[in-house]
PDB file of C-alpha atoms in Angstrom:
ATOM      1  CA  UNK A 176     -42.676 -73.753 -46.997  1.00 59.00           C
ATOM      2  CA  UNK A 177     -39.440 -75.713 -46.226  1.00 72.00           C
ATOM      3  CA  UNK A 178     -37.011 -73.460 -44.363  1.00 71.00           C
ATOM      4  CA  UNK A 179     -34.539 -73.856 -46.958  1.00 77.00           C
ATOM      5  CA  UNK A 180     -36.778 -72.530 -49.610  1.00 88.00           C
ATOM      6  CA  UNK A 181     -36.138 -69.215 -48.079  1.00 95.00           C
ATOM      7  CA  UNK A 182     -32.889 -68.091 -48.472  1.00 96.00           C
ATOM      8  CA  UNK A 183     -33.590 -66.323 -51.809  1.00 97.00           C
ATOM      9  CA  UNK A 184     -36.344 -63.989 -50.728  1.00 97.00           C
ATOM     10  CA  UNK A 185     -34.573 -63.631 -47.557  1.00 98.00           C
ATOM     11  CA  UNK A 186     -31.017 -62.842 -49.555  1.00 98.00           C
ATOM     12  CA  UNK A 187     -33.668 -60.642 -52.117  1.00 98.00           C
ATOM     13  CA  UNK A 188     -35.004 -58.991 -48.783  1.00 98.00           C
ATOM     14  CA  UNK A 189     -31.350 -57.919 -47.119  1.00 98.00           C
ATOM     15  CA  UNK A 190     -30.121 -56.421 -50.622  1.00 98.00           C
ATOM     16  CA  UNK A 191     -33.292 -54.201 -50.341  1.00 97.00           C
ATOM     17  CA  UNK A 192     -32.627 -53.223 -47.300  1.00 96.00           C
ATOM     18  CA  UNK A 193     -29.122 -52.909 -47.816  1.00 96.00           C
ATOM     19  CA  UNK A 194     -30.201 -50.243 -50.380  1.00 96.00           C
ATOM     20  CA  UNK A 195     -32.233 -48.375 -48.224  1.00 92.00           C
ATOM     21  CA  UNK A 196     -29.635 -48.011 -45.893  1.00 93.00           C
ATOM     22  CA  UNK A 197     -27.174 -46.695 -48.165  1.00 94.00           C
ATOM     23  CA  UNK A 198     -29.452 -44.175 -49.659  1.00 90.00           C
ATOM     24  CA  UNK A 199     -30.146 -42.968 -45.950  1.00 85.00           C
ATOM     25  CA  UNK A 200     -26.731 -42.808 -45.103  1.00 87.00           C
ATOM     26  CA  UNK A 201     -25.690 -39.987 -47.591  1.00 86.00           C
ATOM     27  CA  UNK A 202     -28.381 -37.613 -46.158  1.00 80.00           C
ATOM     28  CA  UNK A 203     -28.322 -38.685 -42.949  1.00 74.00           C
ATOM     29  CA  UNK A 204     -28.382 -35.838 -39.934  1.00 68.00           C
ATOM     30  CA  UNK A 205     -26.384 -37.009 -36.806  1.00 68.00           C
ATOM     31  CA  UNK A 206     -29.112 -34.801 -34.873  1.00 64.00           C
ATOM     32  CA  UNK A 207     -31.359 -37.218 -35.359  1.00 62.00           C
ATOM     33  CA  UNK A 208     -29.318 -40.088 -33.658  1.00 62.00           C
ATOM     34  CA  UNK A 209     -30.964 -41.471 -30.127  1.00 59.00           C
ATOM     35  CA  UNK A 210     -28.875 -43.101 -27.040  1.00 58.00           C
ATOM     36  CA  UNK A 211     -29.817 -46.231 -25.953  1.00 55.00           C
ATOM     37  CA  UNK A 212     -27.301 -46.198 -23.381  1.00 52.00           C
ATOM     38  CA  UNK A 213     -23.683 -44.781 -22.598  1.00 50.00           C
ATOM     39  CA  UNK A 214     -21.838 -44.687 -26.487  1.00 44.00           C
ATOM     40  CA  UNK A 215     -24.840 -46.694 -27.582  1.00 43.00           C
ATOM     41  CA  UNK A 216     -26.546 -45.172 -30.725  1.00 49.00           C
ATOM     42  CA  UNK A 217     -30.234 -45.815 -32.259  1.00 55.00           C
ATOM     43  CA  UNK A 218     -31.382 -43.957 -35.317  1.00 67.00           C
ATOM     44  CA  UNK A 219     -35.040 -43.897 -37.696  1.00 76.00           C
ATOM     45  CA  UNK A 220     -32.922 -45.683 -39.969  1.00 82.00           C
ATOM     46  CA  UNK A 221     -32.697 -48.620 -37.746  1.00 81.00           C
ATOM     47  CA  UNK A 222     -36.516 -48.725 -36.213  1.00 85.00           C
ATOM     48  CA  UNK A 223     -37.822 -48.044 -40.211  1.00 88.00           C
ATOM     49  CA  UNK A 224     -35.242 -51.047 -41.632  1.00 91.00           C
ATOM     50  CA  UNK A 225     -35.973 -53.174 -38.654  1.00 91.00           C
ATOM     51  CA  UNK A 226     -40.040 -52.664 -39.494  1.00 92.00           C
ATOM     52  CA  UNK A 227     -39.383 -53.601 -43.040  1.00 94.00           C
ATOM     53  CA  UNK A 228     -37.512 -57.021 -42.278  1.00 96.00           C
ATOM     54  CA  UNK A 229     -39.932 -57.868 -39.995  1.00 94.00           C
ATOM     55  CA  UNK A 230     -43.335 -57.325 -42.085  1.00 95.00           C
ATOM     56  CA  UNK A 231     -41.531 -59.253 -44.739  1.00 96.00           C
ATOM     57  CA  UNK A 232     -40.238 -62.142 -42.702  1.00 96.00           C
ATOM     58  CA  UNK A 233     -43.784 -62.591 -41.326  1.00 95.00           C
ATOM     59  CA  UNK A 234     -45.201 -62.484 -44.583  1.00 95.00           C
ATOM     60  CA  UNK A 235     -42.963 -65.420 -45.747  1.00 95.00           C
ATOM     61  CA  UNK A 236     -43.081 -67.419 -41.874  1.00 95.00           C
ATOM     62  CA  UNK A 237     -46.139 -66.496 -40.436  1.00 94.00           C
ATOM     63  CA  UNK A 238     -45.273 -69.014 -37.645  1.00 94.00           C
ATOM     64  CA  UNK A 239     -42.198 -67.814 -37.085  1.00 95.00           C
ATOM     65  CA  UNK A 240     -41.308 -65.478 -33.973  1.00 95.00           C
ATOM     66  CA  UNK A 241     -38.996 -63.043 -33.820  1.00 95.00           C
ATOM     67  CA  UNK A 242     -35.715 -61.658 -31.888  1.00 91.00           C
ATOM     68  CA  UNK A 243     -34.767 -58.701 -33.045  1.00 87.00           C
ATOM     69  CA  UNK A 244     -32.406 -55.557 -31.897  1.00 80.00           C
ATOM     70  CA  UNK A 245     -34.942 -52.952 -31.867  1.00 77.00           C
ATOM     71  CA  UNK A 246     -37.854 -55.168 -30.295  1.00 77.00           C
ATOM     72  CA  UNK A 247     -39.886 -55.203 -33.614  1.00 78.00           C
ATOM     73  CA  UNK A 248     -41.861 -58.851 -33.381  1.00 72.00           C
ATOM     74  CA  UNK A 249     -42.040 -60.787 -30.806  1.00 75.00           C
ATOM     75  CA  UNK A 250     -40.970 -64.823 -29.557  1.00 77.00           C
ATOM     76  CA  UNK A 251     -43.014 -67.035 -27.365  1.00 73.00           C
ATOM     77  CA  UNK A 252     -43.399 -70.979 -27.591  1.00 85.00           C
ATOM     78  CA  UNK A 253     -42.897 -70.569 -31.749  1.00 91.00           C
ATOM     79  CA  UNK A 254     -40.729 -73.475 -32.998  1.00 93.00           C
ATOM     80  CA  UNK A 255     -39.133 -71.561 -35.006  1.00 96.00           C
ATOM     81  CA  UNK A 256     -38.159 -67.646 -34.587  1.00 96.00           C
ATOM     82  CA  UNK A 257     -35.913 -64.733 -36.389  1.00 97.00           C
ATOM     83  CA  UNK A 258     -33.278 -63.224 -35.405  1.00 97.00           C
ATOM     84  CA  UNK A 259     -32.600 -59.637 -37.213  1.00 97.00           C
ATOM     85  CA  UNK A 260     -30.442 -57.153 -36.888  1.00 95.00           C
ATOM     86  CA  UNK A 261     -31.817 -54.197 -38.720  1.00 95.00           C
ATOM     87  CA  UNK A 262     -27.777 -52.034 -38.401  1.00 95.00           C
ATOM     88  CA  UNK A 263     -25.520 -53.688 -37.612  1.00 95.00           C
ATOM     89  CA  UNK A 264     -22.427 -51.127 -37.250  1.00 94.00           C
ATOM     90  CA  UNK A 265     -24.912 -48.172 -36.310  1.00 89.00           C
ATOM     91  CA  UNK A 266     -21.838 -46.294 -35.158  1.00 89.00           C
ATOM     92  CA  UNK A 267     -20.084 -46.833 -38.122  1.00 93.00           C
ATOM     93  CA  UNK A 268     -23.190 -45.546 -39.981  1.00 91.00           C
ATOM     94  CA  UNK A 269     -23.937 -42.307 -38.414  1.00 86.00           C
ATOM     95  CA  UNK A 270     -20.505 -41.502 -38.950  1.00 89.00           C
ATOM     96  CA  UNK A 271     -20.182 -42.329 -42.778  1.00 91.00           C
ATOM     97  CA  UNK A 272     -17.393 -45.118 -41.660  1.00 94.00           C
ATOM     98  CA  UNK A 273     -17.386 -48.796 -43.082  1.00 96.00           C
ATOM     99  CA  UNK A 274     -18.647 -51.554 -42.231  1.00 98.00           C
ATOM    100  CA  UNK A 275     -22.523 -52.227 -41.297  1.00 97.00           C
ATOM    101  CA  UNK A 276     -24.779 -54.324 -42.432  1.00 97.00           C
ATOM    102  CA  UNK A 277     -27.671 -56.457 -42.151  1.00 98.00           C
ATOM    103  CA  UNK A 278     -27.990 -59.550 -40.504  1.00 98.00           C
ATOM    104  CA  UNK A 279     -31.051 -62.311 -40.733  1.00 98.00           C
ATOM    105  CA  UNK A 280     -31.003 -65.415 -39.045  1.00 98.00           C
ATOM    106  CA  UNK A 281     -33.589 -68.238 -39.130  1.00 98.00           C
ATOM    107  CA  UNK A 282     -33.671 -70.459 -35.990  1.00 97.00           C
ATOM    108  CA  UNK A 283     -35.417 -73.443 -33.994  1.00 96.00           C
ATOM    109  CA  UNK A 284     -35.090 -74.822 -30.688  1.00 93.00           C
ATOM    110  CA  UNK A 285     -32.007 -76.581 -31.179  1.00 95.00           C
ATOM    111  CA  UNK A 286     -29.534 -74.450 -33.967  1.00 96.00           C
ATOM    112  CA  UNK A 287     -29.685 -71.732 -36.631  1.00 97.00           C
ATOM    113  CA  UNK A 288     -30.926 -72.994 -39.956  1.00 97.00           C
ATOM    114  CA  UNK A 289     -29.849 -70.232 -42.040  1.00 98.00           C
ATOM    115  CA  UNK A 290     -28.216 -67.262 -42.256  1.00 98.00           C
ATOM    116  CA  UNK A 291     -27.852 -63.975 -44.381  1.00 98.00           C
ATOM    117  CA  UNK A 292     -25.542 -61.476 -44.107  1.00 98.00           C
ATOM    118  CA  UNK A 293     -25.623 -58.133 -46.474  1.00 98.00           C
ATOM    119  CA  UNK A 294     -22.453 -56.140 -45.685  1.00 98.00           C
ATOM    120  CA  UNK A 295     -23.578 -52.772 -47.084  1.00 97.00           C
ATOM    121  CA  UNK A 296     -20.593 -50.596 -48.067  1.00 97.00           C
ATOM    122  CA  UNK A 297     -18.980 -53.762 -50.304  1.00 98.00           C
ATOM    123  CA  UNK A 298     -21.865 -54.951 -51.783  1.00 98.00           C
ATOM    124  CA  UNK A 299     -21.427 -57.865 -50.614  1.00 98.00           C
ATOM    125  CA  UNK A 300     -23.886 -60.801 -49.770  1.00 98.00           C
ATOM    126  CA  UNK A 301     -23.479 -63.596 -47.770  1.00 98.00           C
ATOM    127  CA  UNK A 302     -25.495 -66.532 -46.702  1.00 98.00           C
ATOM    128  CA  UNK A 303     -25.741 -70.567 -45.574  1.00 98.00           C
ATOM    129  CA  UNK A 304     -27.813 -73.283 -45.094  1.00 97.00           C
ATOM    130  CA  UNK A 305     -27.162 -75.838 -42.134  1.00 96.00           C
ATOM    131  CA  UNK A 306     -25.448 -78.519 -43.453  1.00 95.00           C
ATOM    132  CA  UNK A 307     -24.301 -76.730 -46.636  1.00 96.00           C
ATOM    133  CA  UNK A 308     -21.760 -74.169 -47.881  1.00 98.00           C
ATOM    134  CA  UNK A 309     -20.971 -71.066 -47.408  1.00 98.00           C
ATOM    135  CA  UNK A 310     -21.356 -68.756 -50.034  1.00 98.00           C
ATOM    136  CA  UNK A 311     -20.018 -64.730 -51.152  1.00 98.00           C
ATOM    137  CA  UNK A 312     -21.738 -63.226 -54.298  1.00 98.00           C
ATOM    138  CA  UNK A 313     -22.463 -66.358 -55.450  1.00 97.00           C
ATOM    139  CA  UNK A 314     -18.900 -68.085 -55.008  1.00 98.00           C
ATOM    140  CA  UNK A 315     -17.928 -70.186 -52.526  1.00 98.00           C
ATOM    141  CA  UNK A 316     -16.076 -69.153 -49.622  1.00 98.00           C
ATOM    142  CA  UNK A 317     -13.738 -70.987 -46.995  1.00 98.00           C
ATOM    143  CA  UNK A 318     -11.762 -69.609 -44.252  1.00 98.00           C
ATOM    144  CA  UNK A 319      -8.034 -69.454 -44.395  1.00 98.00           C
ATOM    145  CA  UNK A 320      -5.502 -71.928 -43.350  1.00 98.00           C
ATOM    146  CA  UNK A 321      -2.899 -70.030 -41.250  1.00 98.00           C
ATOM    147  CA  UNK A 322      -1.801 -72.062 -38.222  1.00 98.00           C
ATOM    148  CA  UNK A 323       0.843 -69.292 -37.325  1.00 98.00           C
ATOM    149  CA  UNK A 324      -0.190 -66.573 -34.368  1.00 98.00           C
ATOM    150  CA  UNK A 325       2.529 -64.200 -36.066  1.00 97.00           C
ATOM    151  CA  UNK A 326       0.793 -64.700 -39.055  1.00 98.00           C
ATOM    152  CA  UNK A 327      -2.848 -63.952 -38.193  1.00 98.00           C
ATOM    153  CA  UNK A 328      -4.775 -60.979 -38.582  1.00 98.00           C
ATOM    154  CA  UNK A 329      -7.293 -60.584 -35.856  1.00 98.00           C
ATOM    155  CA  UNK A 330     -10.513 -58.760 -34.971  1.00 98.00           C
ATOM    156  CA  UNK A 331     -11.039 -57.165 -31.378  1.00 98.00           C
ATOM    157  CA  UNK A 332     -14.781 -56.016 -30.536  1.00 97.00           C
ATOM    158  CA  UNK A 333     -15.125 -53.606 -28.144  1.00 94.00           C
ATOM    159  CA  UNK A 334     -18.380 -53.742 -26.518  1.00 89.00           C
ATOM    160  CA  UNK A 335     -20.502 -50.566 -24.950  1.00 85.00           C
ATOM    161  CA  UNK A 336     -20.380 -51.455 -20.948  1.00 86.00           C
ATOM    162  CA  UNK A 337     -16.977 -50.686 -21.472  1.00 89.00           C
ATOM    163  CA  UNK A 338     -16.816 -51.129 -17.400  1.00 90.00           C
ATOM    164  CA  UNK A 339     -17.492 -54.696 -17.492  1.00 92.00           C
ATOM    165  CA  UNK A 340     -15.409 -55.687 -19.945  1.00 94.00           C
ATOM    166  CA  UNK A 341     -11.835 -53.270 -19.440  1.00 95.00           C
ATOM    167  CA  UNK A 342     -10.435 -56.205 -17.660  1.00 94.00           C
ATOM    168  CA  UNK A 343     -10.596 -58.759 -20.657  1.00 94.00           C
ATOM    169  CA  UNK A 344      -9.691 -55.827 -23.468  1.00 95.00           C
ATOM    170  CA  UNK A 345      -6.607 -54.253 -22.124  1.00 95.00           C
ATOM    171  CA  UNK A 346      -4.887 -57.229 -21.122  1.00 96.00           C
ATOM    172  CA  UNK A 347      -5.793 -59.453 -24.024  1.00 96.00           C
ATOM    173  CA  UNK A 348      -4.766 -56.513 -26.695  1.00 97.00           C
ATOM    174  CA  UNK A 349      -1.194 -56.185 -24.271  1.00 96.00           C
ATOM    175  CA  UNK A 350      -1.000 -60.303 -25.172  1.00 97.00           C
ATOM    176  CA  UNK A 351      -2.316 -60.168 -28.411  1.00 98.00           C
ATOM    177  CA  UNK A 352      -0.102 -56.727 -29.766  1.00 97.00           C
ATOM    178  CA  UNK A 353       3.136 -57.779 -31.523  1.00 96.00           C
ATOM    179  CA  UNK A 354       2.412 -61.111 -31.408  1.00 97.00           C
ATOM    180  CA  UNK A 355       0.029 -61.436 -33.853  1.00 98.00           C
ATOM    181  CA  UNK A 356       0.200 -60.247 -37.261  1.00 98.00           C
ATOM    182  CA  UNK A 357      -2.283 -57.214 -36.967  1.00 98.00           C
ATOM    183  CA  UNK A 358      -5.436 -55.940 -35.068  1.00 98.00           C
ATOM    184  CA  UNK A 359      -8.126 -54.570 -35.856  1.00 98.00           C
ATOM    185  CA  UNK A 360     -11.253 -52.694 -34.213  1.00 97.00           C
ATOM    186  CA  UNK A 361     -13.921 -52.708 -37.172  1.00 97.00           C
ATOM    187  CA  UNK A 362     -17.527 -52.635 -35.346  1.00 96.00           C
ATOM    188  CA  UNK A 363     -19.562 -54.770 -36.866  1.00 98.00           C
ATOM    189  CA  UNK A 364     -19.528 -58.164 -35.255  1.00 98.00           C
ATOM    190  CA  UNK A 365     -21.911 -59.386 -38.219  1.00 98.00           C
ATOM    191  CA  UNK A 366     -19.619 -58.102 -41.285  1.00 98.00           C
ATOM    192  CA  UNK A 367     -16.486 -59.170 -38.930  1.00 98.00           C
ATOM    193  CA  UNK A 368     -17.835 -62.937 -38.532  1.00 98.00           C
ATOM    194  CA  UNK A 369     -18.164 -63.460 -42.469  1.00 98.00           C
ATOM    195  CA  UNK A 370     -15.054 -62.061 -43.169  1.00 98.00           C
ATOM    196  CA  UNK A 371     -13.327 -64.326 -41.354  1.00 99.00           C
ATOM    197  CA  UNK A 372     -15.497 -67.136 -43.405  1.00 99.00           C
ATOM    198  CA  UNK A 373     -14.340 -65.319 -46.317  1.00 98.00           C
ATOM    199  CA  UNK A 374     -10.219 -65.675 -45.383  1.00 98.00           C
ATOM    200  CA  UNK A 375      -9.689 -62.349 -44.510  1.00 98.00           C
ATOM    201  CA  UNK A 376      -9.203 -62.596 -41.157  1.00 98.00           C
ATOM    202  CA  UNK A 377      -8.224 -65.455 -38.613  1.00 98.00           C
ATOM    203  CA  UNK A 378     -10.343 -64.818 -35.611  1.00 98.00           C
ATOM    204  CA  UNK A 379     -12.219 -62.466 -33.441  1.00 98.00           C
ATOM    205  CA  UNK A 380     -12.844 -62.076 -30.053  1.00 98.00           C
ATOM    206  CA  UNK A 381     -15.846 -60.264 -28.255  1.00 98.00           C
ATOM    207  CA  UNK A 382     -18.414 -60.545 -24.999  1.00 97.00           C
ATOM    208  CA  UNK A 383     -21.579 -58.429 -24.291  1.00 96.00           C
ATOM    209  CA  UNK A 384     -23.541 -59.023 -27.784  1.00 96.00           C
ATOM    210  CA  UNK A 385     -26.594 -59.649 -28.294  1.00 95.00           C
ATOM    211  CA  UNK A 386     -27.969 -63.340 -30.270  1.00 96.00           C
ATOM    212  CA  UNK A 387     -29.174 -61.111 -33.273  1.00 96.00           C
ATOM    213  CA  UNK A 388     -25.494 -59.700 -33.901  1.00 97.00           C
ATOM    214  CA  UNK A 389     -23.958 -63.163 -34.362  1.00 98.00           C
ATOM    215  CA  UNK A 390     -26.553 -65.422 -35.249  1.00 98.00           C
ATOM    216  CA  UNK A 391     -26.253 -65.254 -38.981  1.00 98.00           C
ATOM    217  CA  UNK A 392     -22.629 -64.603 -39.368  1.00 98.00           C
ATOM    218  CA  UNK A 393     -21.621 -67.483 -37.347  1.00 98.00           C
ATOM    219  CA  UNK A 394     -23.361 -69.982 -39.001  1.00 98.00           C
ATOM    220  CA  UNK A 395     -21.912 -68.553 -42.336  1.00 98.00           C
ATOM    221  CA  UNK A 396     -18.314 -69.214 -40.581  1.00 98.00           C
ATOM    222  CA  UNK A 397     -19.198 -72.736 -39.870  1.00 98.00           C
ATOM    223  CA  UNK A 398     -20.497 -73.558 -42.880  1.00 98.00           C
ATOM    224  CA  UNK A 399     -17.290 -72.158 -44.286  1.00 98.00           C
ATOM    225  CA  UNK A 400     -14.991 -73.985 -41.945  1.00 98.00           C
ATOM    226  CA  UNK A 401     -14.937 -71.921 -38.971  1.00 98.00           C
ATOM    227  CA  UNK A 402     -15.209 -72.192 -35.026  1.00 98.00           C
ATOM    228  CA  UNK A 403     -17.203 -70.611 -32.716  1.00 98.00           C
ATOM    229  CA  UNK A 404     -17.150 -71.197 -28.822  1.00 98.00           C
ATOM    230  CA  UNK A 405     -17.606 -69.449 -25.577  1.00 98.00           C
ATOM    231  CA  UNK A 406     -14.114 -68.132 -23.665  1.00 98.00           C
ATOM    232  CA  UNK A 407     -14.380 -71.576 -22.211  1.00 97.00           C
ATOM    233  CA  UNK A 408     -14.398 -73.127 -25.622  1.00 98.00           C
ATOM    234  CA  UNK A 409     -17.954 -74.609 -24.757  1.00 98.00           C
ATOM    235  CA  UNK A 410     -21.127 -74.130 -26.645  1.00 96.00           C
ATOM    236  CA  UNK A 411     -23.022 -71.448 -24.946  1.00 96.00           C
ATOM    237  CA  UNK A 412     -22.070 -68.627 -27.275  1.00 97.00           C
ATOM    238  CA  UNK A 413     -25.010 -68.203 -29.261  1.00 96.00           C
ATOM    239  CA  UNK A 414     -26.563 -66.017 -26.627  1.00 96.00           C
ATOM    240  CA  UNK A 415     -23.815 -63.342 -27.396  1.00 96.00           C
ATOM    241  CA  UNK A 416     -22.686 -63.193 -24.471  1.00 96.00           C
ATOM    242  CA  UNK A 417     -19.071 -64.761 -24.853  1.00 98.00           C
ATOM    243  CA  UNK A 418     -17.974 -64.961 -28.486  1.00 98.00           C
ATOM    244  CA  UNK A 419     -14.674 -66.304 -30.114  1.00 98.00           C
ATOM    245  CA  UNK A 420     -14.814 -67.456 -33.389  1.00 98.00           C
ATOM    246  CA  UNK A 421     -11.682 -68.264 -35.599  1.00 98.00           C
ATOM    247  CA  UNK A 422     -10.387 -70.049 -39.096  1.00 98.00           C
ATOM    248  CA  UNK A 423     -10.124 -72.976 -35.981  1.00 98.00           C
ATOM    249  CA  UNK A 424      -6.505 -73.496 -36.938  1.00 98.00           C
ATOM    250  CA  UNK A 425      -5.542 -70.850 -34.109  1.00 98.00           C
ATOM    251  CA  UNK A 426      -8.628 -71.147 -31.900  1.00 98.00           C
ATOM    252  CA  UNK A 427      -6.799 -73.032 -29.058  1.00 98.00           C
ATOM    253  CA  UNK A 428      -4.202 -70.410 -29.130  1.00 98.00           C
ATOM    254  CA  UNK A 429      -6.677 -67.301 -28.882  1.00 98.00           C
ATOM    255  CA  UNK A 430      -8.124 -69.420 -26.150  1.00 98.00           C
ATOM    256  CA  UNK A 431      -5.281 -69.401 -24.011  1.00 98.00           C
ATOM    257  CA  UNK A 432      -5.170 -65.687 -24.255  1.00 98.00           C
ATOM    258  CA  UNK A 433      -8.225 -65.301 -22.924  1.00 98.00           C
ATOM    259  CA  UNK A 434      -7.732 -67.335 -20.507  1.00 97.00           C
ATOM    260  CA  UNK A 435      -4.422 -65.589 -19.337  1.00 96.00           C
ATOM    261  CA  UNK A 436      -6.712 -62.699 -18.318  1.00 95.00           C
ATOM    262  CA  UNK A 437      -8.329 -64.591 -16.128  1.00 91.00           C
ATOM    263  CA  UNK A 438     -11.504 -62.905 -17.722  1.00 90.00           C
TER     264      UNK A 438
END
């Protein structure tokens, strides 16, 4: 099977899922949430979708290896591997708040081939092929054109080793506040990469992720016109570790504010 014959089961697959997770979330007992780590959250709903993805996606790759959030799978010297986030927004979820959502990712050794994102509480479906477009529901999407910081509206992640990363948040949000057009903390770097593909928002800035929360997303934001570097502006983001993507009309200028903070 030709990689890009699967972005219809896969997109069938996340909708599923997507559904699974939403009927989950209206019965869903916060007593039953486990910490991974400090403000960290894991929950049966994310081991039990993560198992699902995973049989599936073998079933339809069986050569395929796997990188996924919860440690479902496994990747060795496959050429070509998965990378799945099961819940993305899991603290968003156990507490009934918008967004989360489900994130697939097809990669090889060099870039991501395709990527699905299903953004839960909107219904809303997104996915791309390398080298193609970027699509919402069907429609094609492109990110927006504003050039003008005063103008933007931008997404701030906060990560969970809140330690490590207090001395790039509170100065960047003292540089960024009132001189941007608006800020937002949403927690779902998956959701939060398509909809700036989609024009809703101009950039977003984050460190301390892992490769399965951006994979997907960012490729949809390429396809769709969008940028995505390190804090350097290099090319080792797709790790997680570093992560600023934008409409790329205003990435030099979040740049520079980053780099201000002498992160």
């Amino acid at each position: 099977m030709k990689w890009e014959d699967l972005i219809e089961p896969v997109k069938e697959l996340a909708v599923e899922t997507g559904e699974f997770l939403r009927r989950e979330c209206r019965s869903f007992e916060r007593g039953r949430v486990e910490k991974k780590r400090a403000h960290d959250y894991v929950s049966y709903v994310d081991k039990t979708s993560e198992k699902r993805i995973v049989t599936r996606l073998h079933e339809l790759l069986p050569e395929a290896g796997f990188i996924a959030e919860e440690g479902s799978g496994s990747h060795g010297d496959e050429d070509l591997w998965w990378l799945v986030d099961p819940l993305d927004g899991t603290t968003n979820f156990i507490h009934d708040n918008a967004p989360y959502c489900i994130s697939i990712a097809l990669r090889n050794r060099e870039e991501i081939l395709l990527g699905v994102v299903y953004e839960c509480c909107r219904d809303e479906l997104y996915w791309a092929c390398k080298g193609g477009k970027a699509y919402l529901n069907g429609k094609e999407i492109r990110v927006s054109t504003v050039d003008r910081p005063d103008d933007a509206f931008i997404e701030l992640g906060f990560p969970y080793n809140s330690d490590a990363y207090r001395s790039l948040a509170v100065p960047l949000v003292d540089r960024l506040y009132g001189s941007v057009g608006g800020l937002r903390l949403m927690g779902a770097a998956a959701a939060e990469l398509c909809y700036i593909a989609a024009g809703r928002f101009e950039g977003r800035i984050e460190a301390f992720l892992g490769p399965w929360d951006i994979a997907a997303g960012s490729l949809i934001l390429q396809q769709a016109g969008g940028r995505v570097t390190d804090f350097s502006g290099g090319a080792h983001w797709d790790d997680g570790r570093q992560v600023l993507a934008s409409n790329g009309f205003l990435h030099d200028y979040l740049l520079e504010k980053i780099k201000e903070t002498n992160f």
